[in-house]
Structure formats: C-alpha cells, structure tokens
Coordinates of C-alpha atoms in Angstrom, one line a residue:
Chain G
X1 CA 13.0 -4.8 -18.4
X2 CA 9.5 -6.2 -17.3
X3 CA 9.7 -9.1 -15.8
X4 CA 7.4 -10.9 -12.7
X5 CA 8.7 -13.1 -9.8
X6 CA 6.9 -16.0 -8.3
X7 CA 8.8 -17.1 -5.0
X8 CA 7.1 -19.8 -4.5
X9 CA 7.3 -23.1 -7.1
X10 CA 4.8 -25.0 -4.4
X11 CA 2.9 -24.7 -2.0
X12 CA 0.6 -27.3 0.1
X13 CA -2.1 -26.1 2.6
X14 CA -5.1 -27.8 4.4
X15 CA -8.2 -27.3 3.7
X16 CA -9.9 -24.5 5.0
X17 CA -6.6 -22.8 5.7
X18 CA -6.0 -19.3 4.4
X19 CA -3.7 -19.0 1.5
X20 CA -1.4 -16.4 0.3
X21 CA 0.5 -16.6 -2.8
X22 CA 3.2 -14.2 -3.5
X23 CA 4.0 -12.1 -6.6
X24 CA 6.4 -9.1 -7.5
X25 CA 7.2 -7.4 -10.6
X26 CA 9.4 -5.1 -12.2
X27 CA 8.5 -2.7 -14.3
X28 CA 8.7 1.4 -15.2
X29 CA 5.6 2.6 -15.4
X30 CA 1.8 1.7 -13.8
X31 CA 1.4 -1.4 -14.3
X32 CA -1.9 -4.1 -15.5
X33 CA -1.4 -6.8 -12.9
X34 CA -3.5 -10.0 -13.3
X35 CA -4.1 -13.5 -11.9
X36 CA -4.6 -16.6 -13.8
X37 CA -5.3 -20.1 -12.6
X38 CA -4.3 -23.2 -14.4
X39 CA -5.9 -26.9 -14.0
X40 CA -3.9 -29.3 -15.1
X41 CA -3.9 -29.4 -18.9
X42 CA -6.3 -26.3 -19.3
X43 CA -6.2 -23.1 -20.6
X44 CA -5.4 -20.3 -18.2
X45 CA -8.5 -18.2 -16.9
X46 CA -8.3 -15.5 -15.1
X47 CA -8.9 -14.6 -11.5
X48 CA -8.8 -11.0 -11.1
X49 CA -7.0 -7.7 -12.6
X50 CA -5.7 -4.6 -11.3
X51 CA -5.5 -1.3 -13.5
X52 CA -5.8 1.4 -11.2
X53 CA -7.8 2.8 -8.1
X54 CA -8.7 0.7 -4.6
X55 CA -5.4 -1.6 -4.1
X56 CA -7.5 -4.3 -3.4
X57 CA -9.4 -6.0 -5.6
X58 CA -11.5 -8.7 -5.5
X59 CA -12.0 -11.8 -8.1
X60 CA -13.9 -15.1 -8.8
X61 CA -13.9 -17.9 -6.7
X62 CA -13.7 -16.1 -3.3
X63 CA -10.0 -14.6 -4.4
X64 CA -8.8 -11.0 -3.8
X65 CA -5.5 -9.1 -4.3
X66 CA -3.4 -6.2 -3.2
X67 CA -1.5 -3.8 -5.2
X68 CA 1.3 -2.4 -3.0
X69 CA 3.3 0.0 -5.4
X70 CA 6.2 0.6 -2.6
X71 CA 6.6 -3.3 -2.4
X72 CA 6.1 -3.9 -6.2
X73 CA 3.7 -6.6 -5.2
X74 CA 0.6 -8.1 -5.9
X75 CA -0.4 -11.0 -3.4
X76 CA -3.2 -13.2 -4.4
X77 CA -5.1 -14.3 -1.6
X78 CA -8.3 -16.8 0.0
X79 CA -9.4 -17.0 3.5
X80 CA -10.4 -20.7 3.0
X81 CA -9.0 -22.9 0.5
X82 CA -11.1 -25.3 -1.1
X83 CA -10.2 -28.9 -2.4
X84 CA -11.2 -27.8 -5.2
X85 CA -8.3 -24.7 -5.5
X86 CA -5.4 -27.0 -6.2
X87 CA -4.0 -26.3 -9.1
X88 CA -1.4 -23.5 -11.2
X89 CA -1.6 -20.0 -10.5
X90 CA 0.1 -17.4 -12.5
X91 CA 1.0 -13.6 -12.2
X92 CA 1.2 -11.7 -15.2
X93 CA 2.0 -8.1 -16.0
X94 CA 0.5 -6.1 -19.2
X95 CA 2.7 -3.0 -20.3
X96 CA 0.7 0.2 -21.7
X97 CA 0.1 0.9 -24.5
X98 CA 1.7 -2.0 -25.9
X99 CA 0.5 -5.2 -26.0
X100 CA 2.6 -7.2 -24.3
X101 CA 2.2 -9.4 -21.1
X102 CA 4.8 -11.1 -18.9
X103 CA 4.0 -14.1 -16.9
X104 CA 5.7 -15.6 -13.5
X105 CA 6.8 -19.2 -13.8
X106 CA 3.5 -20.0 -11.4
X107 CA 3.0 -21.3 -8.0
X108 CA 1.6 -24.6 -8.1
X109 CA -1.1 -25.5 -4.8
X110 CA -1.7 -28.5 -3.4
X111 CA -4.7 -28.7 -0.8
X112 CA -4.6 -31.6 1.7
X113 CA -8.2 -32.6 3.5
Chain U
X1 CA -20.8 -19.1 -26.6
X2 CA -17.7 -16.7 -27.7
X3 CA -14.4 -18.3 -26.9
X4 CA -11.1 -19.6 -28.1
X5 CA -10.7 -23.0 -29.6
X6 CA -7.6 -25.1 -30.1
X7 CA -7.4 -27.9 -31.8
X8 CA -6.5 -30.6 -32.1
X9 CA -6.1 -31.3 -27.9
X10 CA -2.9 -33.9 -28.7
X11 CA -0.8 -33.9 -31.5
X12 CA 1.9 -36.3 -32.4
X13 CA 4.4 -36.2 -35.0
X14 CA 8.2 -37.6 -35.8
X15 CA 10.8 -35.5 -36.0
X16 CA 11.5 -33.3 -39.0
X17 CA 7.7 -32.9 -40.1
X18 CA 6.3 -29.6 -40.0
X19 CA 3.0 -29.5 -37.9
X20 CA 0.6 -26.8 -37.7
X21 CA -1.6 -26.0 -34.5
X22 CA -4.9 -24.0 -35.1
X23 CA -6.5 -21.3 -33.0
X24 CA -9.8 -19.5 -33.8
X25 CA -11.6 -16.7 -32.1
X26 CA -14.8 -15.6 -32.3
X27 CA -14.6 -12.5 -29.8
X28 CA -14.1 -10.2 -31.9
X29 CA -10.3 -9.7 -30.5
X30 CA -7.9 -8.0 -32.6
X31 CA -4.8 -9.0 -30.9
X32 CA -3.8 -12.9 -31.0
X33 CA -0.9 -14.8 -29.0
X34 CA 0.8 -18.3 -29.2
X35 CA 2.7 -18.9 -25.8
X36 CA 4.8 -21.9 -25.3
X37 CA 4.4 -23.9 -21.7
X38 CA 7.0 -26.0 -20.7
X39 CA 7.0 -27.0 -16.3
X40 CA 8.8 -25.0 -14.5
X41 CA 8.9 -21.9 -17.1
X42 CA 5.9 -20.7 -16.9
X43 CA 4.2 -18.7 -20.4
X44 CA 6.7 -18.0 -23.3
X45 CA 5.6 -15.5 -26.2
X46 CA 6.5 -17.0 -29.2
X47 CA 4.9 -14.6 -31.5
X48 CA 1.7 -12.2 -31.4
X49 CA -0.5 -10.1 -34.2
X50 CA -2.4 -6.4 -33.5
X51 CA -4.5 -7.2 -36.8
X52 CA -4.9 -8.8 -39.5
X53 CA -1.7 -9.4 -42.3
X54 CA 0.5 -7.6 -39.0
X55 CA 2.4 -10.1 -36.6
X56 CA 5.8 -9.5 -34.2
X57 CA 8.1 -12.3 -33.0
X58 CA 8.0 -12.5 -29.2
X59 CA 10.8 -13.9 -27.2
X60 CA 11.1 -17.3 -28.6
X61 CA 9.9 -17.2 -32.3
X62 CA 12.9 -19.5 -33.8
X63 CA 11.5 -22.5 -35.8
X64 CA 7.9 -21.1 -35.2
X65 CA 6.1 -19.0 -38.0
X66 CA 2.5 -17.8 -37.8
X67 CA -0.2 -16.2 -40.1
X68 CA -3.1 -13.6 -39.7
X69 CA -5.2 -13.8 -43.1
X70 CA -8.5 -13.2 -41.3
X71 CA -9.3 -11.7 -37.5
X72 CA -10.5 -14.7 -36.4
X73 CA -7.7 -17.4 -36.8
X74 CA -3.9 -17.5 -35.7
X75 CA -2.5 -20.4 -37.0
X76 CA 1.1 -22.0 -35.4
X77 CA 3.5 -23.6 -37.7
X78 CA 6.4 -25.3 -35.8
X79 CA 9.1 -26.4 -38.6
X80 CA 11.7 -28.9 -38.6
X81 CA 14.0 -26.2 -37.3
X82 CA 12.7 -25.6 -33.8
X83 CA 14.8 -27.5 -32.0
X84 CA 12.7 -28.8 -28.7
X85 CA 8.9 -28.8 -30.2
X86 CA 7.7 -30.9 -27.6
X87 CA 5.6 -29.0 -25.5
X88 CA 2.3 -27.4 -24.5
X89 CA 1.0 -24.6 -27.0
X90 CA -1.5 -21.8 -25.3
X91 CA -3.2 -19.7 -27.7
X92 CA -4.6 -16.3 -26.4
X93 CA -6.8 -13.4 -27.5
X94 CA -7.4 -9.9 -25.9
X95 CA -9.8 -7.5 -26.8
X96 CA -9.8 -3.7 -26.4
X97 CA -10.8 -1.2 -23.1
X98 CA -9.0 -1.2 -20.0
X99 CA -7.4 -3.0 -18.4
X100 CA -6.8 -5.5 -21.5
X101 CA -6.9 -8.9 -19.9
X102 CA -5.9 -11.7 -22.5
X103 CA -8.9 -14.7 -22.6
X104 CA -6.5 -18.3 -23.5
X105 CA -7.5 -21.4 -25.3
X106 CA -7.5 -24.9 -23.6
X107 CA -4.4 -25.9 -25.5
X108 CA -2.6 -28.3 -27.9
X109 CA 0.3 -30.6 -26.5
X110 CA 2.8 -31.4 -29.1
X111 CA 4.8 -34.3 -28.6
X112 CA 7.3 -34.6 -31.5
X113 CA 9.3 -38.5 -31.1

C-alpha cells in the first residue's frame, strides 16, 4: 500500500539556519513525489515535484529536494531559513496512471530570529 | 487569473443540517478532489471525479456525497450522517501531462455545534 512518512511533527530553527525536513514513502512502482507548503488556514501550494531524471530538484522559494530511491526518500531542504518559512509542509506521493495522491501528516516549522 | 475558489471561507451550522461546500475551477482540470484536514492527520481523500457525471469514494467518503454536473464545479455535501464534520475542507484540481501535480483551493472550515 502507498503510504508517506513524515518523522518529524515540528521542528524549530533560527533564522538563517539550514533546514532539512524529512520524508519517506512506500510505494511499488516510480513514484511522483511532491512538496507542498501550508500557511496557517491556506490552501496548500506546491514547492517542487519529482517525476524522473536528476535526483535533485529544485523549487520556489530557494527550496530543493533529493530523490534517493535506495532510501525511499525525498528530503526537502533550504540553506537559509527565512522568517517568513514558518509554516506546514507536506510530502505527497502521486501513483501512475491513477490519480491518486497520498499525503504525510506534515512537518510543521517554526523559525526563531 | 485561473485558480480554485472555495467558498464560503467559514461555515457554521447545528448539528443534523445538511451543509454543502462549493468548489469551482476554471483551469480546465478534469480531475477534482475534496480532502479533509484535521491537526495532526494531515490530507484525507474523501472523494475524487476523472470527469464529468464519474466520481470514486476515497478513503473517508461516509456521510459525504459529491456531484460532477459540469467540469468546472465539485460541490461537497456533508449530511447529518458524518459523524465528526467539524473540520477543514481542501478542494483540489489537477490537470493533465506529467508529472500531474494537484493545484488546492484556500479552504472552507466547517464548524458544526
């Protein structure tokens, strides 16, 4: 079954501090990884995706990502958080060709100045 | 500006009244999502559509029903029977290509008293 894991419920860095949040998933086949972020009472928009080719990829807001199929991970991370960062991030996994998507129970950042 | 619009942003009923939460889209998107958000659980599927007059139950579809009479609107109905309504209600969309990221609404919370 497809499922994702988000170790970490929170997480609290300074600002200007690297950040590294951690995400693994289970499923069969190649999967359509993705990153969302979450202010508080918002939609979801997302950060970056991973289909296939380079393992690292890089999204909006100064994010990037690495697929690591032996790990069955996809680590979101920023070399310097911003203030302005805090808030929800979710993992999600799409299954091909269906249409379904499978989200972790998020990792919610706090930044402290 | 293409989006996805929920509305209305609060909603508040008594217990035993139906209440039905819209979504439109005007992205062209022929695949539609409601998703349930309560802290901690990160995104439920409660029930998604491929096109129009076609719709599945996802993993939580009890005392929810939908409908999908035109591409652009998804409308949620949560009866009397859902048990817990009290939540936050995410609306999504995803379009075709590769890789098929879903683009989310900003949201209706529900609070049922």
């Amino acid at each position: 079954a497809q499922s994702v894991t988000q170790p970490d419920i929170h997480i609290t860095v300074s600002e200007g501090a690297s950040l590294e949040l951690r995400c693994n998933y289970s499923y069969g086949a190649t999967p359509y990884l993705f990153w969302y972020v979450q202010s508080p009472g918002q939609g979801l928009q997302l950060l970056l995706k991973y289909f296939s080719g380079d393992t690292l990829v890089q999204g909006i807001k100064g994010f990037e990502a690495e697929f690591k199929r032996s790990q069955s991970s996809f680590n979101l991370r920023k070399p310097s958080v911003h203030w302005s960062d805090a808030a929800e991030y979710f993992c999600a996994v799409g299954t091909f060709p269906g249409l379904r998507f499978y989200f972790g129970t998020g990792t919610s950042l706090t930044v402290i100045p | 500006d293409g989006g996805i619009t929920q509305s209305p942003k609060y909603l508040f009923r008594k217990e035993g009244q139906n209440v039905t939460l819209s979504c439109e889209q005007n992205l062209n998107h022929d695949a539609m999502y409601w998703y349930r958000q309560d802290p901690g659980q990160g995104l439920r599927l409660i029930y998604y559509s491929q096109i129009v007059n076609d719709f599945q139950k996802g993993d939580i579809a009890e005392g929810y029903s939908v409908s999908r009479e035109k591409k652009e609107s998804f409308p949620l109905t949560v009866t009397s029977a859902q048990k817990n309504p009290t939540a936050f209600y995410l609306c999504a969309s995803r379009g075709g290509g590769m890789p098929h990221e879903q683009y989310f609404g900003p949201g209706t919370r529900l609070t049922v008293t």
